[in-house]
CSV table of C-alpha atoms in Angstrom, one decimal:
chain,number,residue,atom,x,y,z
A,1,UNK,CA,12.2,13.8,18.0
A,2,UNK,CA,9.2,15.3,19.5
A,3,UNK,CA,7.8,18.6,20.6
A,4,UNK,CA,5.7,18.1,24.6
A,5,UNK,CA,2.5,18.2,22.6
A,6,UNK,CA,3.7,15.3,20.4
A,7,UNK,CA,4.5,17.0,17.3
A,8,UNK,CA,7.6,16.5,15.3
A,9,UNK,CA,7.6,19.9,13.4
A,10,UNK,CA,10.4,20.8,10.9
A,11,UNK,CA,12.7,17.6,11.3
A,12,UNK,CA,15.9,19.6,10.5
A,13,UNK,CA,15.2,21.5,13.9
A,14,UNK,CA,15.9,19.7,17.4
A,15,UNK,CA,15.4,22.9,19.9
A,16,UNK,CA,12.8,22.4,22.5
A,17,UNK,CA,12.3,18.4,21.3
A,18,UNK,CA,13.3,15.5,23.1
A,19,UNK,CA,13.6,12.1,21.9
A,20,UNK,CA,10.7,9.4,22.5
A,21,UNK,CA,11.3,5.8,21.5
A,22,UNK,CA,13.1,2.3,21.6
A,23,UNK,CA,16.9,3.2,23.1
A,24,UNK,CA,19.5,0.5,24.2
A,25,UNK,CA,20.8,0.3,27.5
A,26,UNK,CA,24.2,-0.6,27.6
A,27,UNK,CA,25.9,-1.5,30.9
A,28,UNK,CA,30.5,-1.5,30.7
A,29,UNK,CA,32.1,-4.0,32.9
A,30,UNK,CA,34.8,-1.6,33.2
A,31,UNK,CA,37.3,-3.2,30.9
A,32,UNK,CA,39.1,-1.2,27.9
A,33,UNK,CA,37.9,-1.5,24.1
A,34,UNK,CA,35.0,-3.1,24.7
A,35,UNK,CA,32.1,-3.4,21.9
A,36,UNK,CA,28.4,-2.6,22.0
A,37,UNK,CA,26.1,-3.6,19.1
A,38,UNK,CA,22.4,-4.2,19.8
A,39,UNK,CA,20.9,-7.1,18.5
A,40,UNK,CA,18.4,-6.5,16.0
A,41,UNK,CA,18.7,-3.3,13.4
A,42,UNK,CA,17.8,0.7,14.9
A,43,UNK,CA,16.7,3.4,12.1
A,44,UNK,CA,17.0,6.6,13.2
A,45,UNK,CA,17.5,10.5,12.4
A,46,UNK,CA,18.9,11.6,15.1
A,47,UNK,CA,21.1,9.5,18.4
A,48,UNK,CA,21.0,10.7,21.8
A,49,UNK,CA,24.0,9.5,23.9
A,50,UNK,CA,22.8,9.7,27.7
A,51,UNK,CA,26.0,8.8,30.1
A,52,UNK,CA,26.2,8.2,33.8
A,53,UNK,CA,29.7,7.4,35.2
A,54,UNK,CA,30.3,5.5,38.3
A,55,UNK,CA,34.0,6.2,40.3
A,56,UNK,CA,35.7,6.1,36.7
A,57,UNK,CA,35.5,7.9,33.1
A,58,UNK,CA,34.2,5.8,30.6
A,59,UNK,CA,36.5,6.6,27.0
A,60,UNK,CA,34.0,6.4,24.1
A,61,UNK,CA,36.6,6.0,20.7
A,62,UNK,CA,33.8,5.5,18.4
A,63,UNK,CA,30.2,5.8,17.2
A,64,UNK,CA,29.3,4.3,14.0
A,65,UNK,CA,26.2,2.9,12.2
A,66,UNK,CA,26.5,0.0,9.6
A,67,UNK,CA,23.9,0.6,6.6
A,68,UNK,CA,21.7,-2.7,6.6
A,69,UNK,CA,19.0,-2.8,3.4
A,70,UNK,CA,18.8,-5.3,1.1
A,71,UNK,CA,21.5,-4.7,-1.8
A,72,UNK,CA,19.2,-3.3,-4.7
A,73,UNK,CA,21.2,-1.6,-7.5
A,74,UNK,CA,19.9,1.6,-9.0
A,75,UNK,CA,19.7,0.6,-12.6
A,76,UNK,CA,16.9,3.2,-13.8
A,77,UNK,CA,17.1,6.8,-13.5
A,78,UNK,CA,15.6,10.1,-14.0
A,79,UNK,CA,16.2,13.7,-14.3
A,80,UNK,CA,14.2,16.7,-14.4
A,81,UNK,CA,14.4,20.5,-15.0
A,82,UNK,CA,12.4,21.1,-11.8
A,83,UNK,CA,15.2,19.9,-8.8
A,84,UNK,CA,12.2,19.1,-6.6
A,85,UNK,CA,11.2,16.5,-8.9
A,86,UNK,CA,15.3,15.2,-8.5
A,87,UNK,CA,15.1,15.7,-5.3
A,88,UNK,CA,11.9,13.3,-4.3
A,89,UNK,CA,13.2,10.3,-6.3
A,90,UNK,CA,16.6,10.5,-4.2
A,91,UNK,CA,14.6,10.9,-1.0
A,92,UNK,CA,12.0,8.0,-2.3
A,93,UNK,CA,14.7,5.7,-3.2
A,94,UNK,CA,16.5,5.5,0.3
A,95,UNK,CA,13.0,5.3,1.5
A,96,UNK,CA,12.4,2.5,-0.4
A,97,UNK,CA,15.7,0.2,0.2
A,98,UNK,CA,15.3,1.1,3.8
A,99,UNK,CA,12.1,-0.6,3.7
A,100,UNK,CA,13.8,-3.8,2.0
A,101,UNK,CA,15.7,-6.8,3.9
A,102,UNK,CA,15.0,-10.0,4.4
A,103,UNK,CA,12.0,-9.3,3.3
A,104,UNK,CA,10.2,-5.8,2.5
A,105,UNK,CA,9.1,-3.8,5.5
A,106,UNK,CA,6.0,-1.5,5.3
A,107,UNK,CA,8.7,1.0,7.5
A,108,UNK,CA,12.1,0.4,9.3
A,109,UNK,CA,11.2,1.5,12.7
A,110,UNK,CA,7.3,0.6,13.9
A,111,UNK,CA,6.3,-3.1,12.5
A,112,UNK,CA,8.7,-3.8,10.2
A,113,UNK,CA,6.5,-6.4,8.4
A,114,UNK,CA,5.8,-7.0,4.8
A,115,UNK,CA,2.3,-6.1,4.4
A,116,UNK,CA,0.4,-6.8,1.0
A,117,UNK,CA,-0.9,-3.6,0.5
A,118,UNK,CA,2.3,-1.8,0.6
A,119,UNK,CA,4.5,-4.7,-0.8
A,120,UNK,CA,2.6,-4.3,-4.4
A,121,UNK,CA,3.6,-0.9,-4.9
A,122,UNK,CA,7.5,-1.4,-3.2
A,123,UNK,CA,7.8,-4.8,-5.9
A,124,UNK,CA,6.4,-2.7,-8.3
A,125,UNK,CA,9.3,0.2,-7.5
A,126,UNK,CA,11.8,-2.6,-7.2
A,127,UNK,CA,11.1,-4.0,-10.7
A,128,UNK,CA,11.5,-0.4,-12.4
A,129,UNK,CA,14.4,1.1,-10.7
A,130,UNK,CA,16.2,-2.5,-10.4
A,131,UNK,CA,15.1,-4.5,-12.1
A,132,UNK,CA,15.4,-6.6,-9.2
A,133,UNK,CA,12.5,-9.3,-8.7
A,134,UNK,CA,13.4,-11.6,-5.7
A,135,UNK,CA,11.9,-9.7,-3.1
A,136,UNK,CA,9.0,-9.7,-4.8
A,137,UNK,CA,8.7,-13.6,-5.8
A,138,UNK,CA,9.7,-14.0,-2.3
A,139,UNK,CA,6.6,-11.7,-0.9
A,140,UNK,CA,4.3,-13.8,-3.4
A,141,UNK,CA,5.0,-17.0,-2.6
A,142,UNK,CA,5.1,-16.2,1.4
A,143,UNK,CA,1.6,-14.4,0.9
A,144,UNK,CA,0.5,-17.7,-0.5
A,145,UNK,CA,1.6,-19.7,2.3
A,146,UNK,CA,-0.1,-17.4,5.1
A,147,UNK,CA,-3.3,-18.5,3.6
A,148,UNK,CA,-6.0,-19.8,6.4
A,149,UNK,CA,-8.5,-22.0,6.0
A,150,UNK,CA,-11.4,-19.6,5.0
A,151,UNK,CA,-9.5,-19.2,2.2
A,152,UNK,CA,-7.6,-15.1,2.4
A,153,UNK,CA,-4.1,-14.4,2.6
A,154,UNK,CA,-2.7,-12.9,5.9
A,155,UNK,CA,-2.6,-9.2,5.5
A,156,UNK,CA,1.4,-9.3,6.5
A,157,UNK,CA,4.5,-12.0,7.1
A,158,UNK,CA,5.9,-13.4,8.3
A,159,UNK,CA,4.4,-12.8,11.5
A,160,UNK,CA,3.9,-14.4,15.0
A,161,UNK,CA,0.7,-12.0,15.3
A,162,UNK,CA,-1.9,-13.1,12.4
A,163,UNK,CA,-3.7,-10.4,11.0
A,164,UNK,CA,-6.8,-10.5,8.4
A,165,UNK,CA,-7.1,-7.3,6.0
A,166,UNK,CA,-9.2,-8.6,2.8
A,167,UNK,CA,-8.5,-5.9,0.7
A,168,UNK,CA,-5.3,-6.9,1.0
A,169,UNK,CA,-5.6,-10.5,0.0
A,170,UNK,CA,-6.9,-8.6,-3.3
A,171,UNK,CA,-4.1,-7.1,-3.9
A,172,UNK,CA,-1.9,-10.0,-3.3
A,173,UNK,CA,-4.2,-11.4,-6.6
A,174,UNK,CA,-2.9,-7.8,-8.5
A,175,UNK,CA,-0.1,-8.5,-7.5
A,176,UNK,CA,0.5,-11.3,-9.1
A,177,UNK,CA,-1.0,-9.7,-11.9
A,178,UNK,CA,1.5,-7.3,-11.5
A,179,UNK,CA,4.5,-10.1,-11.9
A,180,UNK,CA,2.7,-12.1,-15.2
A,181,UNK,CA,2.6,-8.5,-17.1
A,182,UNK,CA,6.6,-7.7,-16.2
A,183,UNK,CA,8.0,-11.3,-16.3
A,184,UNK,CA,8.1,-14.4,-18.6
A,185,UNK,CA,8.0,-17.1,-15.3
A,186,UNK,CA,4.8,-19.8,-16.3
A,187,UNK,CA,6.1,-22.1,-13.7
A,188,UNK,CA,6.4,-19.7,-11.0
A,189,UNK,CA,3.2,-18.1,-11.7
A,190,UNK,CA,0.9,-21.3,-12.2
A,191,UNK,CA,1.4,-22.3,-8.2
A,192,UNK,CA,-1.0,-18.9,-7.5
A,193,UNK,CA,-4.1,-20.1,-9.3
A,194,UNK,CA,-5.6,-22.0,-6.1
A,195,UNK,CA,-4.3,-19.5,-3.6
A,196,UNK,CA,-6.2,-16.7,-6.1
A,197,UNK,CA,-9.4,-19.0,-6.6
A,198,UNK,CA,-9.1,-19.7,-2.7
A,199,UNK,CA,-9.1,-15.4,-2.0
A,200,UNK,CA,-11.9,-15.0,-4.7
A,201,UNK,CA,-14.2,-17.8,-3.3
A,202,UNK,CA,-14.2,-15.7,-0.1
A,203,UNK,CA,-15.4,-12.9,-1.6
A,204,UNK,CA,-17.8,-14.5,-3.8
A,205,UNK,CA,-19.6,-16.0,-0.8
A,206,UNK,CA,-20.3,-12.3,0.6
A,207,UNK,CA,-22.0,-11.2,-1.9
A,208,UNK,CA,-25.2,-10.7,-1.2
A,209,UNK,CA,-29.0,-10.3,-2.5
A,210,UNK,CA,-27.7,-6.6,-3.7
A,211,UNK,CA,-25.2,-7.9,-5.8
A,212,UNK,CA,-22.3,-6.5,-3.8
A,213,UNK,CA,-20.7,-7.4,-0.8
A,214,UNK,CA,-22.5,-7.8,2.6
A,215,UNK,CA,-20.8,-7.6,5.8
A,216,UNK,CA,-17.3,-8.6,5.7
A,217,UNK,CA,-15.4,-9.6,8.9
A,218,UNK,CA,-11.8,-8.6,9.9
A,219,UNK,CA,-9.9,-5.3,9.7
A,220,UNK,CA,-11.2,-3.8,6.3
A,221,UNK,CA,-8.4,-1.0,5.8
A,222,UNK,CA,-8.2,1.1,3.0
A,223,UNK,CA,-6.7,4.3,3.7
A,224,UNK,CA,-6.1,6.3,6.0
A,225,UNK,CA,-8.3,9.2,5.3
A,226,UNK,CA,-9.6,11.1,8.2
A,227,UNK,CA,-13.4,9.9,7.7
A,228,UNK,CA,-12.4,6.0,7.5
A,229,UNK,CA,-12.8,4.6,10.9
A,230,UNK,CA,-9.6,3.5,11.8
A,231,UNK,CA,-8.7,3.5,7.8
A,232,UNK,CA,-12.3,1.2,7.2
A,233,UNK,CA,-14.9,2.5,4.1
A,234,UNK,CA,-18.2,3.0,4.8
A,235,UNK,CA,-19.9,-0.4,4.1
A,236,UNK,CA,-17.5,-2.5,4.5
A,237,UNK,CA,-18.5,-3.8,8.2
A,238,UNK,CA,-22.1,-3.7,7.7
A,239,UNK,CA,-22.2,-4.5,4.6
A,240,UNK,CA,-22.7,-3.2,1.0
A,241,UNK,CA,-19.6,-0.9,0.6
A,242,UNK,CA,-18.6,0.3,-3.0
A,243,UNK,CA,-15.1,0.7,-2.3
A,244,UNK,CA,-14.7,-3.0,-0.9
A,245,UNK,CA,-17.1,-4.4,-4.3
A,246,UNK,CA,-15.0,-2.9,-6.5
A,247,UNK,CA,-12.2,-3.9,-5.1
A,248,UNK,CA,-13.4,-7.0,-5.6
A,249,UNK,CA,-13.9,-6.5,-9.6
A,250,UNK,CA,-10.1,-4.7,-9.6
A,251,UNK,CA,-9.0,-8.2,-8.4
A,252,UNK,CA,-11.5,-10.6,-10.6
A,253,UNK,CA,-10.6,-8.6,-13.9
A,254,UNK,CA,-7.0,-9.5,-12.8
A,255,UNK,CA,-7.1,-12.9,-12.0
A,256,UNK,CA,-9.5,-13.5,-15.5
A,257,UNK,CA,-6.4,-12.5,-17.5
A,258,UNK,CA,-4.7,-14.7,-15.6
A,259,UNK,CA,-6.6,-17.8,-15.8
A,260,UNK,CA,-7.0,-17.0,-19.6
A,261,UNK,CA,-3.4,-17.0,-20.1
A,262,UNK,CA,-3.1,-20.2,-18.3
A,263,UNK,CA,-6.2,-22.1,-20.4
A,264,UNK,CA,-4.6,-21.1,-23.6
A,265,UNK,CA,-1.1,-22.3,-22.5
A,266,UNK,CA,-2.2,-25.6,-21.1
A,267,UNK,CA,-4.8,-26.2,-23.8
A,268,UNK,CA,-7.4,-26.5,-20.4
A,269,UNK,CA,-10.9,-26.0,-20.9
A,270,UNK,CA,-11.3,-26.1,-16.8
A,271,UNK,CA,-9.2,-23.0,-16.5
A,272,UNK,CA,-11.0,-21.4,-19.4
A,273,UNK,CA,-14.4,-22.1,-17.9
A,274,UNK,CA,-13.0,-20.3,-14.6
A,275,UNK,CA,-11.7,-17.2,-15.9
A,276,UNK,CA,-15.4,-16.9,-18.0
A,277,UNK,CA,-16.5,-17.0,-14.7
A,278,UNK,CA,-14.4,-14.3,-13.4
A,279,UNK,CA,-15.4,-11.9,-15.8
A,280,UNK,CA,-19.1,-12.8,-15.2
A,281,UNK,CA,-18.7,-12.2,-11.8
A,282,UNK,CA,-17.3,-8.9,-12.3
A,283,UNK,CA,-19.2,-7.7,-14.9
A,284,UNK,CA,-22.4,-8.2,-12.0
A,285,UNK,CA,-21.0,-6.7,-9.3
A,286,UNK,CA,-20.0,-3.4,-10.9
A,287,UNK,CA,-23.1,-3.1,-12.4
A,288,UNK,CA,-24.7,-3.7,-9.3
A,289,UNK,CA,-22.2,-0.9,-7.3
A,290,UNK,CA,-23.2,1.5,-10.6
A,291,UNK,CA,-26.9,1.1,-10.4
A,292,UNK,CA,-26.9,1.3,-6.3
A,293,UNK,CA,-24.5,3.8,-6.1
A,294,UNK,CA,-24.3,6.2,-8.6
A,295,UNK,CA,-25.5,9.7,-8.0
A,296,UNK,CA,-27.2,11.3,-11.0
A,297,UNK,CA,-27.2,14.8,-9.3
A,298,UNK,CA,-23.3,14.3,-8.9
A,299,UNK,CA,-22.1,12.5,-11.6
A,300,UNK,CA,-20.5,10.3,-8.9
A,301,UNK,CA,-20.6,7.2,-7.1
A,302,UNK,CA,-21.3,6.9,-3.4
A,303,UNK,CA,-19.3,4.8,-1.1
A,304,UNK,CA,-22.7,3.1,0.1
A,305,UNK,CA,-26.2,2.5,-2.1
A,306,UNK,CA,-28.2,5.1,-2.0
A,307,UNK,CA,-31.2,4.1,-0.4
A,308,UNK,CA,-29.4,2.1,2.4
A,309,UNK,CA,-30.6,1.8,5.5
A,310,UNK,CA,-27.2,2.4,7.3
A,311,UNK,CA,-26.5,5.9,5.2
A,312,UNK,CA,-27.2,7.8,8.7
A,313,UNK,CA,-24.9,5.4,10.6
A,314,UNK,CA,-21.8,7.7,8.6
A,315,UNK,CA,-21.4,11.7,9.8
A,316,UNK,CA,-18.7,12.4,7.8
A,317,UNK,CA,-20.0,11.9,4.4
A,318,UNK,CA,-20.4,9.2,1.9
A,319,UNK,CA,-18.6,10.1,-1.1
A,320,UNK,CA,-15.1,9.6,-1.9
A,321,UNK,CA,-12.5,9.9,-4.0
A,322,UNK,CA,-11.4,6.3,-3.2
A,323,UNK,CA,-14.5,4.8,-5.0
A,324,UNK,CA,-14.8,6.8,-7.5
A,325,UNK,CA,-11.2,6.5,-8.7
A,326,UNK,CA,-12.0,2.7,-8.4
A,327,UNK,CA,-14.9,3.2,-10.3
A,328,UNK,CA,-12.5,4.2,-13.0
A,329,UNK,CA,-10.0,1.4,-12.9
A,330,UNK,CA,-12.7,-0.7,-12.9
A,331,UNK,CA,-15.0,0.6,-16.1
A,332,UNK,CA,-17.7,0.9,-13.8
A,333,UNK,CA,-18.9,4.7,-15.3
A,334,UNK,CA,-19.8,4.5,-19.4
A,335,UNK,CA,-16.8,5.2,-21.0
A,336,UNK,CA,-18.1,9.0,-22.3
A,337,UNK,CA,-18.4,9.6,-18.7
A,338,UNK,CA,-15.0,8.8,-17.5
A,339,UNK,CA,-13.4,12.7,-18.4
A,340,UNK,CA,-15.9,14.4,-16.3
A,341,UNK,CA,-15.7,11.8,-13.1
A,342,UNK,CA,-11.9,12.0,-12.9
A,343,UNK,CA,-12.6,16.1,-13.0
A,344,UNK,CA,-14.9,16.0,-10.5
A,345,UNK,CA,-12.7,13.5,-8.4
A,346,UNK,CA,-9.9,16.2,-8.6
A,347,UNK,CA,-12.2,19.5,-8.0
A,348,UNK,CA,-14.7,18.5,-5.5
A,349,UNK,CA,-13.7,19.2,-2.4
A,350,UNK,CA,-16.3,17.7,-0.3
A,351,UNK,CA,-14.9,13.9,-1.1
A,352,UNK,CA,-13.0,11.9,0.8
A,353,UNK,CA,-9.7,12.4,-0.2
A,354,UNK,CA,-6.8,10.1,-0.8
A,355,UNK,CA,-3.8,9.8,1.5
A,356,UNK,CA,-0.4,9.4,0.4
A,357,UNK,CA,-1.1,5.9,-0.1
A,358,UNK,CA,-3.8,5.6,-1.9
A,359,UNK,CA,-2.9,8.3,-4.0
A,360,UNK,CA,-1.0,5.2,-6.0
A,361,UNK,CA,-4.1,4.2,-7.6
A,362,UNK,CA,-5.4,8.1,-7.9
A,363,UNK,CA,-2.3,8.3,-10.3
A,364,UNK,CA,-3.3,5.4,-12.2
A,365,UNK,CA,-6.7,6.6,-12.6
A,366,UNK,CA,-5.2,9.9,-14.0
A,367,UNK,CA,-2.9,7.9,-16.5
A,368,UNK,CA,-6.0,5.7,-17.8
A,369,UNK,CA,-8.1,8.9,-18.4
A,370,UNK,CA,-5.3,10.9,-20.1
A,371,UNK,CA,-4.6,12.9,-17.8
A,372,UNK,CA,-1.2,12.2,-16.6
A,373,UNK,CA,0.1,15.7,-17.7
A,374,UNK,CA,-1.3,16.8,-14.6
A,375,UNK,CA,0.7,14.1,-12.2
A,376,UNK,CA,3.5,16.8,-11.6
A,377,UNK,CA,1.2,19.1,-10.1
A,378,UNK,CA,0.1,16.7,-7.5
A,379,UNK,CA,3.4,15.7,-5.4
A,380,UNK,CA,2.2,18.5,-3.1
A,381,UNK,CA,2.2,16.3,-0.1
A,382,UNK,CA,5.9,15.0,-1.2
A,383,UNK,CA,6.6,18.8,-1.6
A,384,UNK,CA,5.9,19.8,1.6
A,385,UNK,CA,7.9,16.3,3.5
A,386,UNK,CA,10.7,18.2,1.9
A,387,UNK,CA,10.3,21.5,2.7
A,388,UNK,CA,9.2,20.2,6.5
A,389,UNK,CA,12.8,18.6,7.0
A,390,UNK,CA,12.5,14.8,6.0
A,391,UNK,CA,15.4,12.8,4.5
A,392,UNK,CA,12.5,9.8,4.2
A,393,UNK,CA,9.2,9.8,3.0
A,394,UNK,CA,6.8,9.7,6.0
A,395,UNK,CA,3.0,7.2,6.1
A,396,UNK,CA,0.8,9.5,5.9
A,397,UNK,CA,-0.7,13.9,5.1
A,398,UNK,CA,-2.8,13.0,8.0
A,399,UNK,CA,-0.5,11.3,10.9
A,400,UNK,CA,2.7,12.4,12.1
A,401,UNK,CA,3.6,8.5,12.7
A,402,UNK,CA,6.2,6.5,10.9
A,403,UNK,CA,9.1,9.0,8.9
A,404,UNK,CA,10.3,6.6,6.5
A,405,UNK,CA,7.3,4.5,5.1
A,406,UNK,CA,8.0,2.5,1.7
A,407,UNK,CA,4.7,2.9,-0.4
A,408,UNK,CA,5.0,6.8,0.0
A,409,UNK,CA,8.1,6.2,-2.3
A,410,UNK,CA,5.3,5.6,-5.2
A,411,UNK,CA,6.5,8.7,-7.2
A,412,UNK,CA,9.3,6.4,-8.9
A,413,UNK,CA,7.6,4.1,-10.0
C-alpha cells in the first residue's frame, strides 16, 4: 500500500495509496457456491477486492484467510514495565513465525527463501522462545548440502536460482556453533566438520601476501548500510577488506572449539591438529587486519588498510561500525582498549552505521563489553516501526521494502 512516489507512510493510513503487488485473478463460471483459493500462500496487510460483473450479480458469502506458519509454541516469555518493550516482542514474534514453514523464510512476501545470514539469528530466536530446534537442524543440514565444488555453502535454499554470498557460508560455520553451545547432539553435529573445513579452505586460499583476504568473488553482502554498494564492504571485491577478514576469524574461532570438542571426544589427534590450525589461522589474520587497519588518531579500525592503494576508489568513507564491532567479537583491539572502541562505535557519528540487521551483532558487542544496560536505549528503529503503523517488523531503517522480515525480530532473542 503505496503512496504515487512509492512510499508507504504510516501503514495504519490507506488515503491517497493504492495497492502495488502480486493479486489473483479469479474468473466464476457462473455456477453457485463456488471456491477460490490460490495455490501457493499470500501475506498481506491489507485486500483489495476489484469486481467486474458480466449480465449477472456475482454473490460473494465469504472472505477468509487461513493462518499458514509453521506451529512454534511460545514457551518463553517476557514482560516489562515499559509497554513498548511488551509491545515489540508481540510484534517480533508474529514476525518471526510468519517467517517459518517448511523451512524458514528471510520474509513471507518477496523471496521467501531461507538465507544463512538471517536463518542464524531466526534458529537462534526459535531455540529461546520455543525451544523448538527442527527448523534449525533442518536449515543446517540443507546448507550443507547446497555446498559446490569450490567448497562454500549457497547463500539460500532450497533454491532453483543458486546464489553465492561468502559471508554467509561463515555464518552457516556459527551457526553450527550456535547449535553445539545449546544442544547435546555429537552425532548430528560431527556430519558438519568437512562441510566447515570445505567453507574455511575457501577462505584460506584468499588470503593474500597482506595476511588478509584479497579479492573475493560473488555477492559479498553485509548489510545494508547506505555506503555498502549494493550491501558489499569496502575491500571485499578488490581485495583486503577488514570486515570480510574478520569475518573470517568470527568463523575460525568458532569452528576451533568445534574441532576441539570433537578431538577430545574421539580421542583424534587429526582433529586436534586441525582446530590448532584454526586458531593459528586466526590469530594471523586479525593481527594482520589490526596492524593494517587500525587508526591510532581514531582509536578505530578502518574497513580497508591504511595505506591501500584502492582507499580513493570509496567516497563515502572507510570507517565503520560494522568492523569495528567485529573487531570486538573478534579480540582483535588489546583487551584495555575494548571500553573506549565500543564508546566510540556508539558516539561517532561519521561511521558507517549498522542496519537493523546487523545491529544483531552490535548488541553482542555491547553484551561482551559490559555494556548491555544500554541495549534498551537502542530499539529506536523498532520504536519508530511501531509508531509508523507496522503489525511486522520491516528489513531495513534504510529501505521501505519487505514489512515483515524475520532477523529484524532479533530483540527476543
Amino acid at each position: 500500500l503505496r503512496f504515487p512516489d512509492g512510499s508507504k507512510g504510516n501503514r495504519n493510513e490507506t488515503a491517497g495509496k493504492e495497492i502495488l503487488g502480486y493479486h489473483d485473478l479469479i474468473l466464476p463460471d457462473g455456477g453457485a457456491y463456488r471456491s477460490f483459493q490460490p495455490l501457493w500462500l499470500r501475506t498481506w496487510r491489507y485486500v483489495q477486492v476489484d469486481i467486474e460483473c458480466g449480465d449477472d450479480p456475482l454473490v460473494i458469502h465469504d472472505i477468509y484467510g487461513d493462518l499458514s506458519i509453521y506451529p512454534f509454541e511460545e514457551k518463553g516469555s517476557f514482560s516489562s514495565d515499559n509497554p513498548i518493550h511488551d509491545r515489540i516482542w508481540e510484534v517480533g514474534w508474529l514476525t518471526a513465525r510468519l517467517c517459518a514453514g517448511e523451512t524458514y523464510m528471510d520474509c513471507p512476501y518477496y523471496e521467501q527463501l531461507q538465507y544463512v545470514g538471517d536463518t542464524r539469528i531466526q534458529a537462534l530466536i526459535s531455540l529461546y522462545v520455543s525451544g523448538d530446534d527442527r527448523l534449525m537442524r533442518n536449515a543446517l543440514e540443507q546448507a550443507d548440502h547446497s555446498r559446490i565444488p569450490s567448497g562454500l555453502t549457497l547463500s539460500r535454499g532450497p533454491s532453483y536460482i543458486p546464489q553465492v554470498i561468502p559471508g554467509f557460508s561463515l555464518y552457516w560455520v556459527a551457526m553450527v556453533h550456535d547449535y553445539y553451545l545449546h544442544r547435546q547432539d555429537d552425532d548430528f553435529l560431527r556430519q558438519f566438520l568437512p562441510g566447515i573445513e570445505s567453507v574455511l579452505g575457501w577462505f584460506e586460499q584468499r588470503i593474500d601476501f597482506t595476511g588478509t583476504l584479497g579479492p573475493l568473488e560473488w555477492w559479498n553482502f553485509v548489510d545494508w548500510s547506505d555506503e555498502f554498494m549494493v550491501g558489499a564492504a569496502p575491500g571485499a571485491d578488490l581485495g583486503h577488506s577488514a570486515i570480510m577478514s574478520l569475518s573470517y576469524v568470527y568463523a575460525l574461532e568458532r569452528a576451533a572449539e568445534l574441532f576441539t570438542w570433537f578431538a577430545g571426544l574421539d580421542q583424534s589427534e587429526e582433529l586436534a591438529k586441525k582446530a590448532q590450525g584454526f586458531y593459528l589461522e586466526a590469530q594471523r589474520t586479525r593481527e594482520a587486519v589490526y596492524n593494517l587497519c587500525y587508526d591510532y588518531s581514531r582509536g578505530l579500525l578502518a574497513d580497508i588498510p591504511l595505506d591501500d592503494p584502492n582507499r580513493d576508489m570509496y567516497t563515502h568513507g572507510i570507517f565503520s561500525q560494522h568492523t569495528n564491532i567485529l573487531g570486538i567479537l573478534t579480540n582483535a583491539f588489546p583487551e584495555d582498549d575494548v571500553p573506549g572502541v565500543m564508546e566510540r562505535i556508539l558516539a561517532d557519528t561519521s561511521l558507517i552505521p549498522t542496519t537493523i540487521y546487523y545491529r544483531f551483532y552490535l548488541f553482542q558487542a555491547l553484551q561482551k563489553t559490559g555494556m548491555a544496560d544500554r541495549y534498551t536505549d537502542m530499539l529506536g528503529s523498532w520504536e519508530r516501526m511501531l509508531a509508523n503503523g507496522l503489525t511486522t517488523f520491516q528489513e531495513s531503517d534504510v529501505l521501505e521494502r519487505s514489512d515483515c522480515h524475520a532477523w529484524s525480530s532479533s530483540p527476543l532473542f
